[in-house]
Tab-separated table of C-alpha atoms in Angstrom:
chain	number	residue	atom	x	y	z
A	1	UNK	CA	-32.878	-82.231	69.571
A	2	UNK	CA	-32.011	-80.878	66.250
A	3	UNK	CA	-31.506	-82.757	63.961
A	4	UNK	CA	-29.766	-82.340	61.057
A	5	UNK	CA	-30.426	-84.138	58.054
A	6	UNK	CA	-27.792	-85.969	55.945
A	7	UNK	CA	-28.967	-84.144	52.382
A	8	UNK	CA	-28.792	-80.954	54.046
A	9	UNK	CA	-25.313	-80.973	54.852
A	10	UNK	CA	-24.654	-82.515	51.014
A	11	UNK	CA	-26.766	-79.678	49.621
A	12	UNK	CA	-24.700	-77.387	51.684
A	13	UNK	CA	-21.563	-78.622	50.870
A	14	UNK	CA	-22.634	-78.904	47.491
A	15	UNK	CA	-23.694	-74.941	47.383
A	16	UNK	CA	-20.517	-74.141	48.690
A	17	UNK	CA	-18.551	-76.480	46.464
A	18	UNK	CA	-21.166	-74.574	43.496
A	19	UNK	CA	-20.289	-71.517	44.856
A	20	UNK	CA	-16.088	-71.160	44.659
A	21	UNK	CA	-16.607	-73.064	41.230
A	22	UNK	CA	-18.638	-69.772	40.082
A	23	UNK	CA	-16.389	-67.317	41.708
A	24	UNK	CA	-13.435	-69.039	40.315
A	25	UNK	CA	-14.524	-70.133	36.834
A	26	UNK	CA	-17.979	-67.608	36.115
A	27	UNK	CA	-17.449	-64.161	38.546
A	28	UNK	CA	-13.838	-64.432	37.930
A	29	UNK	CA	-13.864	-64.146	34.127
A	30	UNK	CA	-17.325	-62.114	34.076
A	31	UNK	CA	-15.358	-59.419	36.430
A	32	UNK	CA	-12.522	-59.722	34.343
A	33	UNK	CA	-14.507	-58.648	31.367
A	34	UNK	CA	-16.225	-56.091	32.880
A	35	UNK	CA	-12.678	-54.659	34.115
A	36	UNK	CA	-11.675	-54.636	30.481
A	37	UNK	CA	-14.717	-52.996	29.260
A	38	UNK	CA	-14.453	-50.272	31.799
A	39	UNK	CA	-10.488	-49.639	30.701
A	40	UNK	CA	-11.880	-49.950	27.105
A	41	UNK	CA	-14.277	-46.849	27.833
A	42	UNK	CA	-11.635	-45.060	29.549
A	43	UNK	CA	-9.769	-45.385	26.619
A	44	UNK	CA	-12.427	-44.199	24.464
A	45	UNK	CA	-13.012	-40.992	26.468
A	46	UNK	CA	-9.721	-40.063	26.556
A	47	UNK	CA	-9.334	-40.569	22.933
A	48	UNK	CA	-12.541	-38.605	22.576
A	49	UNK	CA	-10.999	-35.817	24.807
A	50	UNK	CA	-7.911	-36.611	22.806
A	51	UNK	CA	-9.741	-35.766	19.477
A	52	UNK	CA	-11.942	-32.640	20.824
A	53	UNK	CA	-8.927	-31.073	22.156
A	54	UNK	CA	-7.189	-32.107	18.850
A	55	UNK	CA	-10.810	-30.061	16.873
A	56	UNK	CA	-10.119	-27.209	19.120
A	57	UNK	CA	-6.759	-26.515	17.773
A	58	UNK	CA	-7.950	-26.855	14.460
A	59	UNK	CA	-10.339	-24.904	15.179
A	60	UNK	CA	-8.335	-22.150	16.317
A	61	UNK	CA	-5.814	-22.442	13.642
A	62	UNK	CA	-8.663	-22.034	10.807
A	63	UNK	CA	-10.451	-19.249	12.141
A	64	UNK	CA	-6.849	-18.191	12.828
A	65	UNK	CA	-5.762	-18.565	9.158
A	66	UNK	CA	-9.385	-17.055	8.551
A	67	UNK	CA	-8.469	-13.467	9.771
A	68	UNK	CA	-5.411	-13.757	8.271
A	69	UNK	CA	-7.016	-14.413	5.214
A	70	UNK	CA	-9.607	-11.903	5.989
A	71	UNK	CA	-6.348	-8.753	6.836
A	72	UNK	CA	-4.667	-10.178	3.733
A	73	UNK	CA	-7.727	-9.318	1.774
A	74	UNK	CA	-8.269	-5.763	3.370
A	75	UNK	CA	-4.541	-5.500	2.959
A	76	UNK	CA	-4.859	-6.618	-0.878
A	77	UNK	CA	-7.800	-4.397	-1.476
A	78	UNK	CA	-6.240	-1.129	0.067
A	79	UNK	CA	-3.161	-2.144	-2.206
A	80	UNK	CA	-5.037	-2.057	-5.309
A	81	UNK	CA	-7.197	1.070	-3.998
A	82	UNK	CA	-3.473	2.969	-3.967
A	83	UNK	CA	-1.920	1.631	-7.131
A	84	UNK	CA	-5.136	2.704	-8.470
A	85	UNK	CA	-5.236	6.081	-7.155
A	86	UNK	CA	-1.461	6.623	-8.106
A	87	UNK	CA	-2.557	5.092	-11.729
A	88	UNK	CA	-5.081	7.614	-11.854
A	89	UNK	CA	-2.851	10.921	-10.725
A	90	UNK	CA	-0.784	9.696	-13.194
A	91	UNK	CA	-3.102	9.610	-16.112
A	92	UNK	CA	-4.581	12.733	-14.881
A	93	UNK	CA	-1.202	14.253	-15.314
A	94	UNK	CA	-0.437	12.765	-18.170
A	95	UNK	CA	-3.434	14.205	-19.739
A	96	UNK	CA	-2.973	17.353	-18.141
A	97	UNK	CA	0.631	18.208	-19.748
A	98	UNK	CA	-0.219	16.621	-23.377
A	99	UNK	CA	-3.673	19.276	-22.795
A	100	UNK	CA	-0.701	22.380	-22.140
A	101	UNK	CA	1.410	21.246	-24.992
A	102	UNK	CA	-1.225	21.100	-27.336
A	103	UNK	CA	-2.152	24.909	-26.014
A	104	UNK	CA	1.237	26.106	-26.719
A	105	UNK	CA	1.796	24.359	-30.085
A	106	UNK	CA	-1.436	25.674	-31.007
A	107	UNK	CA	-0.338	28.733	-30.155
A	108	UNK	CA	2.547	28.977	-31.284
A	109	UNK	CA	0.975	27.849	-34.803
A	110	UNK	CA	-1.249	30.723	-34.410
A	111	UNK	CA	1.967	33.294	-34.008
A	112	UNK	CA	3.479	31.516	-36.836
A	113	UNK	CA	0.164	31.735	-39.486
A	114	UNK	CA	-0.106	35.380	-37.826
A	115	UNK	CA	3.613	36.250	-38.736
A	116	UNK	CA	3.119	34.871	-42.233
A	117	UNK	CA	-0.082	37.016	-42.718
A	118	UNK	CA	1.784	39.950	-41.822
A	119	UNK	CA	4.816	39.254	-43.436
A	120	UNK	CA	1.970	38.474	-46.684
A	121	UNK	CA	0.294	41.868	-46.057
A	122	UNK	CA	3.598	43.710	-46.347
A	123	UNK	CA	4.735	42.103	-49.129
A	124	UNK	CA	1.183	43.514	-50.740
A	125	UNK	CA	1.630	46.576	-49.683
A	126	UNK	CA	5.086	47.025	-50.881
A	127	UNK	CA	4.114	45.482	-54.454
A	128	UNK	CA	1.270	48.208	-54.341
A	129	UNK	CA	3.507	50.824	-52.908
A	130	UNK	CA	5.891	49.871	-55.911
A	131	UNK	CA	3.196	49.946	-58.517
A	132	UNK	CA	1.662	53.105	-57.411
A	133	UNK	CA	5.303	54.511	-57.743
A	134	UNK	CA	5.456	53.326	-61.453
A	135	UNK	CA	2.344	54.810	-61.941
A	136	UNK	CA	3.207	58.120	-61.050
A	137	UNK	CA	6.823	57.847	-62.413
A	138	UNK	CA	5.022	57.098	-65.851
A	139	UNK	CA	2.477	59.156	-65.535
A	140	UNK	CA	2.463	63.026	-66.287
A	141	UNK	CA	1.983	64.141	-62.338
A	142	UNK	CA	-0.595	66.443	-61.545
A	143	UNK	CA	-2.217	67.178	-57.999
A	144	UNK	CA	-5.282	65.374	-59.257
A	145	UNK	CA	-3.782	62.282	-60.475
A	146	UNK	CA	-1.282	62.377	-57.286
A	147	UNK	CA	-4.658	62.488	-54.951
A	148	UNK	CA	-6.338	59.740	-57.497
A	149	UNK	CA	-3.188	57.497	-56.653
A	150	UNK	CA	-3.018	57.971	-53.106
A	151	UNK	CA	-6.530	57.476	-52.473
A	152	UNK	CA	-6.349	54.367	-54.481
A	153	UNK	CA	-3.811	52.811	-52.612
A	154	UNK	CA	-5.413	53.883	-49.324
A	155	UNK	CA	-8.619	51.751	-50.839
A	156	UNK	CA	-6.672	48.369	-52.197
A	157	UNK	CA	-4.434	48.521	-49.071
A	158	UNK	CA	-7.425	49.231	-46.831
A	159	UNK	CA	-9.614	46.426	-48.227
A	160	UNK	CA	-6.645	44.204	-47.885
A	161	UNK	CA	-5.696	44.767	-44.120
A	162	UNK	CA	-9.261	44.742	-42.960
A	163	UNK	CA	-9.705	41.138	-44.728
A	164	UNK	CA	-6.523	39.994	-42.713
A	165	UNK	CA	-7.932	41.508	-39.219
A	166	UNK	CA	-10.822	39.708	-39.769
């Protein structure tokens, strides 16, 4: 029959006997471990997730506060482009009314030398009016020295108004 050896049975028991010390003491902690290593990485994904989800926001909020930025800018630029354009009606304006004063002073200092010319020219021709009077008062009066006068007077009074037309 079969026989079955003494040492096998010892090596058998002994296997065994090897085997529960492994589990308990070696697989045991080993599986452990490993268990804690795989709830580590969890972790770390989640936290990765965590922190991408966390850079999307961010993300979103900068390119967020980057158009804002961007319509505040446009909004800013328009802004100036009006004050501008106001600034600029305003100095045209401006310009425009100090241009029509200085039309009507100037012409109103033309009326006023023009008034004083003619009020000059009279003044001539009354002093010549006066001394051609005194000339024929003192004077013996004859036609010929009457025409002599008058034609003089006509020529000093002539010369006189055509220098102050011109």
């Amino acid at each position: 029959m079969l026989r079955i050896d003494s040492n096998l049975i010892w090596i058998i028991v002994n296997l065994l006997i090897f085997y529960f010390l492994i589990r308990k003491f070696l697989f045991k902690p080993v599986l452990n471990i490993i268990e804690k290593r795989k709830q580590m990485v969890a972790e770390q994904f989640e936290k990765a997730d965590t922190a991408n989800a966390e850079a999307q926001e961010l993300k979103t909020q900068y390119e967020a506060s980057l158009q804002g930025a961007k319509e505040e800018a446009i909004q800013i630029v328009a802004d100036a482009r009006e004050r501008a354009d106001v600034q600029y009606k305003q100095i045209v304006s401006d310009a425009e009314k100090r241009s029509a004063d200085l039309l009507e002073k100037t012409n109103q200092d033309m009326e006023k030398e023009r008034d004083r010319a003619l009020q000059s020219v009279q003044k001539e021709i009354g002093t010549l009016a006066m001394a051609a009077a005194v000339k024929i008062i003192g004077e013996n009066s004859s036609k010929v020295t009457d025409e002599q006068l008058y034609n003089e007077f006509l020529s000093k009074t002539g010369d006189k108004h055509d220098s102050n037309n011109g």
